[in-house]
CSV table of C-alpha atoms in Angstrom, one decimal:
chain,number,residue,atom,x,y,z
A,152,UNK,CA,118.8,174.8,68.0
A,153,UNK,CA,122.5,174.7,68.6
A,154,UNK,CA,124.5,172.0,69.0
A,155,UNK,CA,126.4,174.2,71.8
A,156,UNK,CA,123.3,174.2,73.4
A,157,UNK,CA,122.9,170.7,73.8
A,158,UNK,CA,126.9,170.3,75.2
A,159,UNK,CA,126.5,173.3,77.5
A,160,UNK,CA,123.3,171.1,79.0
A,161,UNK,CA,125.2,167.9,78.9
A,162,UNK,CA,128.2,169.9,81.0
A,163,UNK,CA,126.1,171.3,83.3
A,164,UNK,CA,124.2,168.3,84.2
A,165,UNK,CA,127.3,165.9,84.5
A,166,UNK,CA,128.8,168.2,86.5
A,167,UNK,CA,128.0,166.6,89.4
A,168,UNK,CA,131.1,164.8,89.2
A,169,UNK,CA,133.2,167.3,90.8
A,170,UNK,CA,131.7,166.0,94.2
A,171,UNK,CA,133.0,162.6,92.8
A,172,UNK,CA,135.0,161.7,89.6
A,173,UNK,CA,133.0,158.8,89.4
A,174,UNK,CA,129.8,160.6,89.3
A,175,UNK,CA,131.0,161.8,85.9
A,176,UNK,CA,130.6,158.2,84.4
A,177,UNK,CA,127.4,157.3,86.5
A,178,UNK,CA,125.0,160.0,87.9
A,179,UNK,CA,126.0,162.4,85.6
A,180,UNK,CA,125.4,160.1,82.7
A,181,UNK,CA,122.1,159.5,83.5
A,182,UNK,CA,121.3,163.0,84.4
A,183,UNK,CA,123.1,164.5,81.5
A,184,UNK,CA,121.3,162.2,78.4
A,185,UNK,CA,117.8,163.0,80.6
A,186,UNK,CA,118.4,166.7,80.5
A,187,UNK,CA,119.4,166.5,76.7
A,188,UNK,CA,116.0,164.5,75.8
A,189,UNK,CA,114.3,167.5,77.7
A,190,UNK,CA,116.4,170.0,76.1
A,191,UNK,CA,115.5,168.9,72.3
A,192,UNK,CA,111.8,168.6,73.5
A,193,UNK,CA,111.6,172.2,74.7
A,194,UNK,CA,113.5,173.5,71.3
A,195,UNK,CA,111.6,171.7,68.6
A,196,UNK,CA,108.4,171.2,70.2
A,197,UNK,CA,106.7,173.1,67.1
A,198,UNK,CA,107.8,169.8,65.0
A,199,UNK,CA,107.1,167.0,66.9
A,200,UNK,CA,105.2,164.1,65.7
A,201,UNK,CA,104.5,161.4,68.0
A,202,UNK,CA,107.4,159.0,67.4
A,203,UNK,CA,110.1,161.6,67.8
A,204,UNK,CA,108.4,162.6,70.9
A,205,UNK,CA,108.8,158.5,71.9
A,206,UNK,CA,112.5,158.9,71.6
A,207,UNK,CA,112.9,161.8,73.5
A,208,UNK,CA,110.8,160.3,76.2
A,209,UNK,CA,112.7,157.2,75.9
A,210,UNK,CA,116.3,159.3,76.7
A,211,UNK,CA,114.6,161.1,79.8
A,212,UNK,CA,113.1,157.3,81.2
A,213,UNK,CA,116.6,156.0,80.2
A,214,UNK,CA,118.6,158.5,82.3
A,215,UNK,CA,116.3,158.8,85.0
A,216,UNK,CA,116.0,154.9,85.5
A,217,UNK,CA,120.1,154.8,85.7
A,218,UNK,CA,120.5,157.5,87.7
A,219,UNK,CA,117.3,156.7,90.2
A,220,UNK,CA,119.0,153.1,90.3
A,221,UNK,CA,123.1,153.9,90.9
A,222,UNK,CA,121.7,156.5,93.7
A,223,UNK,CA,119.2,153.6,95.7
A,224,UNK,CA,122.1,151.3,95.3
A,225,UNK,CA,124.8,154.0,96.9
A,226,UNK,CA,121.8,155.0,99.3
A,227,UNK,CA,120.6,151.2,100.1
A,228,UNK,CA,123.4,149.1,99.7
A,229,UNK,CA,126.4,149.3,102.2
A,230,UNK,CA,128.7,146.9,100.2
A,231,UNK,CA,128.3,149.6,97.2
A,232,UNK,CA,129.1,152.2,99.9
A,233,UNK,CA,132.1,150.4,101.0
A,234,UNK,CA,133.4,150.1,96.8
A,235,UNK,CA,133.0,154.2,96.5
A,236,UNK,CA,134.4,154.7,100.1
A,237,UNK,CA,137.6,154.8,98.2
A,238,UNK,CA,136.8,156.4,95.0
A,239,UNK,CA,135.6,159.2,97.1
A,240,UNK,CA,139.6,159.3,98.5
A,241,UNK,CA,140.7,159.3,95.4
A,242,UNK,CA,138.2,162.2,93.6
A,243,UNK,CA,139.4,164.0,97.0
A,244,UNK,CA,143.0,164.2,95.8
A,245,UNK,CA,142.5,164.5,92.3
A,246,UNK,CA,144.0,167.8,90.9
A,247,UNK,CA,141.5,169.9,89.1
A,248,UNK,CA,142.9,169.9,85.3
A,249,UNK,CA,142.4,166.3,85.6
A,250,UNK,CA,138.5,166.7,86.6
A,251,UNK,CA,137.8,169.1,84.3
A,252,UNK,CA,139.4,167.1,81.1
A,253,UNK,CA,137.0,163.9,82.5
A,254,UNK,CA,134.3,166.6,82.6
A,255,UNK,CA,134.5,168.0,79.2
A,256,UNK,CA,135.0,164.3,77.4
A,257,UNK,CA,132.3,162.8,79.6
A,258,UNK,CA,129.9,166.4,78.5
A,259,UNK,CA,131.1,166.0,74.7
A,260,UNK,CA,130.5,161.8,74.7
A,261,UNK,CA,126.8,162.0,75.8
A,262,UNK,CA,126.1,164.5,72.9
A,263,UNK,CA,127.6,162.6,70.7
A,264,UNK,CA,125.5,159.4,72.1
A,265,UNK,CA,122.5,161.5,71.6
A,266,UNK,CA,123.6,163.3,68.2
A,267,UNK,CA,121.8,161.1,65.9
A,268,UNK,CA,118.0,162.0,67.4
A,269,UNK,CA,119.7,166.1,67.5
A,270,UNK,CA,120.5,165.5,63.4
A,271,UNK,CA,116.9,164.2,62.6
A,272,UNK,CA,115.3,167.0,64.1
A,273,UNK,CA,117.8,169.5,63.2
A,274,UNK,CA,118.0,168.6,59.4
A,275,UNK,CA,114.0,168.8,59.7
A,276,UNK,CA,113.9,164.9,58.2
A,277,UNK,CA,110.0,163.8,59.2
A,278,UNK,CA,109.7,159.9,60.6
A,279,UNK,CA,110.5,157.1,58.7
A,280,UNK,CA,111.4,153.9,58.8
A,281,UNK,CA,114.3,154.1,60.3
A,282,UNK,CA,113.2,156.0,63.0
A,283,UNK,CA,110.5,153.5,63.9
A,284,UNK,CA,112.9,150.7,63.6
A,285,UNK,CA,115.8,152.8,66.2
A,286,UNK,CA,112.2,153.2,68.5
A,287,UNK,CA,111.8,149.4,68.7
A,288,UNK,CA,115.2,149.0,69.2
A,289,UNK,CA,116.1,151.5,71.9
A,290,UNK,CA,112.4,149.9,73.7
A,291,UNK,CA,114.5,146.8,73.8
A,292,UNK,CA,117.3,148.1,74.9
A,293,UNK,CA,116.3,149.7,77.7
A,294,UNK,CA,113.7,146.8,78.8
A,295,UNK,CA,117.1,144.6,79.1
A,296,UNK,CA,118.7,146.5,81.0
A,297,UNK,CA,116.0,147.2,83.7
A,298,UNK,CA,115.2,143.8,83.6
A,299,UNK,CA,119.1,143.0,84.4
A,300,UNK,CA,119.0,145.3,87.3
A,301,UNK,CA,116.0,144.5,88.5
A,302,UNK,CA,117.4,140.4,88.2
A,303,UNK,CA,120.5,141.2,89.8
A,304,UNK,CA,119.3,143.2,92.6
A,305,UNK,CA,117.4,140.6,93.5
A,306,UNK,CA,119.4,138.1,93.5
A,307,UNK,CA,121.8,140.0,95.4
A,308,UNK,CA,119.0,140.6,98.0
A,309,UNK,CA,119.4,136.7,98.7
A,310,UNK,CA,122.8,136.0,98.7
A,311,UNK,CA,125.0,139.1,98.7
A,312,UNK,CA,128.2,137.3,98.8
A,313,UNK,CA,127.4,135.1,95.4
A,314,UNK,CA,127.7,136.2,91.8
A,315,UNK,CA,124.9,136.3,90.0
A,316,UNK,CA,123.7,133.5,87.4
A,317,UNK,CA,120.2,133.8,87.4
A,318,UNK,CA,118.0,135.0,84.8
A,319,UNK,CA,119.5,137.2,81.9
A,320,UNK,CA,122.8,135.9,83.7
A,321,UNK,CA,122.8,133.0,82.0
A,322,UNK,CA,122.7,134.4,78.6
A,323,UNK,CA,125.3,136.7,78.8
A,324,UNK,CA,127.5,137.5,82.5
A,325,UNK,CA,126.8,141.1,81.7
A,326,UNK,CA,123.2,141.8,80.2
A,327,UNK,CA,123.1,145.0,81.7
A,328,UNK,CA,125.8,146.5,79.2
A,329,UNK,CA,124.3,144.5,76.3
A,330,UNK,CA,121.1,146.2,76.9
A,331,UNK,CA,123.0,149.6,76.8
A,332,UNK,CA,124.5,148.8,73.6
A,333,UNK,CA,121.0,147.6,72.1
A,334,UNK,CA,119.9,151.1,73.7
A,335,UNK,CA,122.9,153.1,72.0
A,336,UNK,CA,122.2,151.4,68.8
A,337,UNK,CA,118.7,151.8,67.8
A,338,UNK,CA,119.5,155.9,68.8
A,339,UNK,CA,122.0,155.5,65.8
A,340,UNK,CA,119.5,153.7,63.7
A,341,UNK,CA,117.3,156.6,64.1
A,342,UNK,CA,119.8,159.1,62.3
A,343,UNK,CA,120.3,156.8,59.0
A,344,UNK,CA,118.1,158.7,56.9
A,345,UNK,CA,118.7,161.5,58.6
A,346,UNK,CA,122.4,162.6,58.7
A,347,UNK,CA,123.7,164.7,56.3
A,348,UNK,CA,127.5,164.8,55.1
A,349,UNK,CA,130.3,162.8,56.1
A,350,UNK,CA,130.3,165.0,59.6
A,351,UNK,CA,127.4,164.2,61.0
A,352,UNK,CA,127.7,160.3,59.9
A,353,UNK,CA,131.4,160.4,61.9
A,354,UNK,CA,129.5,162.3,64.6
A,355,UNK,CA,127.2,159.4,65.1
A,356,UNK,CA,129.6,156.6,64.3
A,357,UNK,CA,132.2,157.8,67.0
A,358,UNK,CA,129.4,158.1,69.9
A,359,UNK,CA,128.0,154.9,69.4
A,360,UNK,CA,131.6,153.3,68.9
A,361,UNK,CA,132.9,155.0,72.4
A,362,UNK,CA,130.0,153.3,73.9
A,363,UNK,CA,129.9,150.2,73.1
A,364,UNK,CA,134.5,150.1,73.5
A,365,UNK,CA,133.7,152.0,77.5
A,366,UNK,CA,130.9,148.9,78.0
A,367,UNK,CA,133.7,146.4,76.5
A,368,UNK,CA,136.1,148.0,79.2
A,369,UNK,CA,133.6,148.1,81.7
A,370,UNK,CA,133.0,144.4,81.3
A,371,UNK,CA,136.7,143.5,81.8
A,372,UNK,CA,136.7,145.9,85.1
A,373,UNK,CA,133.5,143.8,86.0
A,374,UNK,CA,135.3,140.6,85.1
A,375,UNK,CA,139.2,141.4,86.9
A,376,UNK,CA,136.6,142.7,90.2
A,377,UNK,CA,134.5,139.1,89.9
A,378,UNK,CA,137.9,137.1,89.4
A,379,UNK,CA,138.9,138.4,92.7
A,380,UNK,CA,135.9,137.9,94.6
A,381,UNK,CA,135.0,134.8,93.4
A,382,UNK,CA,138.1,133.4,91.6
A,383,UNK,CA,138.6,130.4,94.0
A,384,UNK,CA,134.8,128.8,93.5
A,385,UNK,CA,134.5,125.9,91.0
A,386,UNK,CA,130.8,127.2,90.1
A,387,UNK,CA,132.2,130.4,89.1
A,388,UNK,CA,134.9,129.1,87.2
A,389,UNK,CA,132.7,127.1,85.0
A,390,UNK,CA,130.0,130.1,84.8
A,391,UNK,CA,132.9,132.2,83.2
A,392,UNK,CA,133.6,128.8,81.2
A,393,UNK,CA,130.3,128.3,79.7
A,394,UNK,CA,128.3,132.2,79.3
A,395,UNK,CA,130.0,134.7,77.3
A,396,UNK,CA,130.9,137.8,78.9
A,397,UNK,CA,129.2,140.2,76.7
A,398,UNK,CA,127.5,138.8,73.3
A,399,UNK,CA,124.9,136.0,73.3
A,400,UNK,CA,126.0,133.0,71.3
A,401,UNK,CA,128.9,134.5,70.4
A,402,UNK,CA,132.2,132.6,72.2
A,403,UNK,CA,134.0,135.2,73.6
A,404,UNK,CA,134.3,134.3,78.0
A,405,UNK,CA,137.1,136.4,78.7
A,406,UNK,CA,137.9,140.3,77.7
A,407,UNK,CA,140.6,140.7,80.7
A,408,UNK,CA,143.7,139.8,78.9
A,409,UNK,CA,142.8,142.6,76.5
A,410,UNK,CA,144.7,145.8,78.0
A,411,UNK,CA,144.0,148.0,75.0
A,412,UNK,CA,140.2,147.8,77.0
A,413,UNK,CA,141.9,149.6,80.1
A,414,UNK,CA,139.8,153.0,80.7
């Protein structure tokens, strides 16, 4: 199968950010890495073996679960509505060259997030190892982050107006993007015995690398946002104090002073 294949998919699908731009990073991610897991299934059904069936099922639960969550909360939630009310402004005055360059990198990233699983079929490299170990990782993964949603939904169900530091929240302030990284990682881990040539590694290396700098970024967003809401509360302050923002155990509270994480 063609790689073109798999970006024309990923295009198509994320293309529902033309009603929104930021449907390109959210809906559209979800739908696009969904499509792409369905997409490999369909063209090298002849070859599957049960575990590289698990981790094209795994990309289709993955993006359905994000995008069946981001569109209850926009349905549900009339806080969220109120946060897009002015996105939507903004998507509304947006030229087109500037949607369709979002489009294209957004279409191109997912591919590359997915690239490694594309690679170990495409090369024709049977299960190993590696490929067992990138399951069990990506299972993590994505348990985390339902688990953070789930958590956080909840506890915003109770007090809307608090942050939450419940749960996964007290490990890390943003478990949710951890478990995305965990998720992205063990899809790389899967390609190690697999890629062949110095393209297909840098392939790999820059998808996962984009993914894990746009959930730093993300987290700084989440943390400048937070600040704001919740700047003046002495329980906040020493939440922010005390729980990294991104890494367990690993001392780094703040990411907002780094502007090189601006997206």
């Amino acid at each position: 199968m063609s790689y073109f294949i798999i970006l024309a998919v990923s295009l198509l699908f994320c293309a529902v950010g033309f009603r929104m731009y930021i449907y390109f990073f959210s809906l559209g991610y979800g739908l696009s890495v969904a499509a792409i897991g369905v997409t490999l299934a369909i063209g090298f059904w002849n070859q599957l073996g049960p575990a590289e069936l698990l981790a094209l099922v795994l990309f289709v639960v993955y993006g359905l679960r994000l995008s069946g969550y981001l569109l209850v909360r926009e349905l549900k939630s009339a806080s969220y509505r109120k946060v897009l009310s002015p996105e939507m402004q903004r998507s509304a005055a947006m030229p087109i060259g500037p949607k369709l360059a979002i489009w294209i990198s957004c279409g191109l990233l997912y591919t590359l997030q997915t690239i490694p699983v594309y690679f170990r079929l495409n090369n024709g490299v049977p299960a190993d190892a590696f490929l067992y170990v990138g399951l069990v990782i990506m299972c993590c993964g994505l348990a985390l982050e339902t688990a953070s949603d789930l958590q956080k939904t909840a506890a915003k169900r109770v007090n809307p107006y608090r942050f939450v530091d419940t749960g996964l929240f007290r490990i890390v302030r943003c478990p949710n993007y951890l478990g995305e990284m965990i998720f992205w990682f063990g899809v790389l881990c899967t390609g190690f015995s697999a890629f062949q040539g110095a393209l297909q590694w840098a392939a790999a290396l820059i998808g996962f690398a984009l993914i894990v700098f746009i959930m730093f970024s993300g987290a700084r967003r989440l943390e400048l946002r937070q600040d704001k809401n919740y700047g003046d509360d002495p329980e906040y302050q020493e939440y922010c104090r005390t729980v990294p923002i991104l890494l367990p155990f690993v001392p780094l509270y703040s990411v907002k002073k780094y502007e090189f994480l601006r997206a």
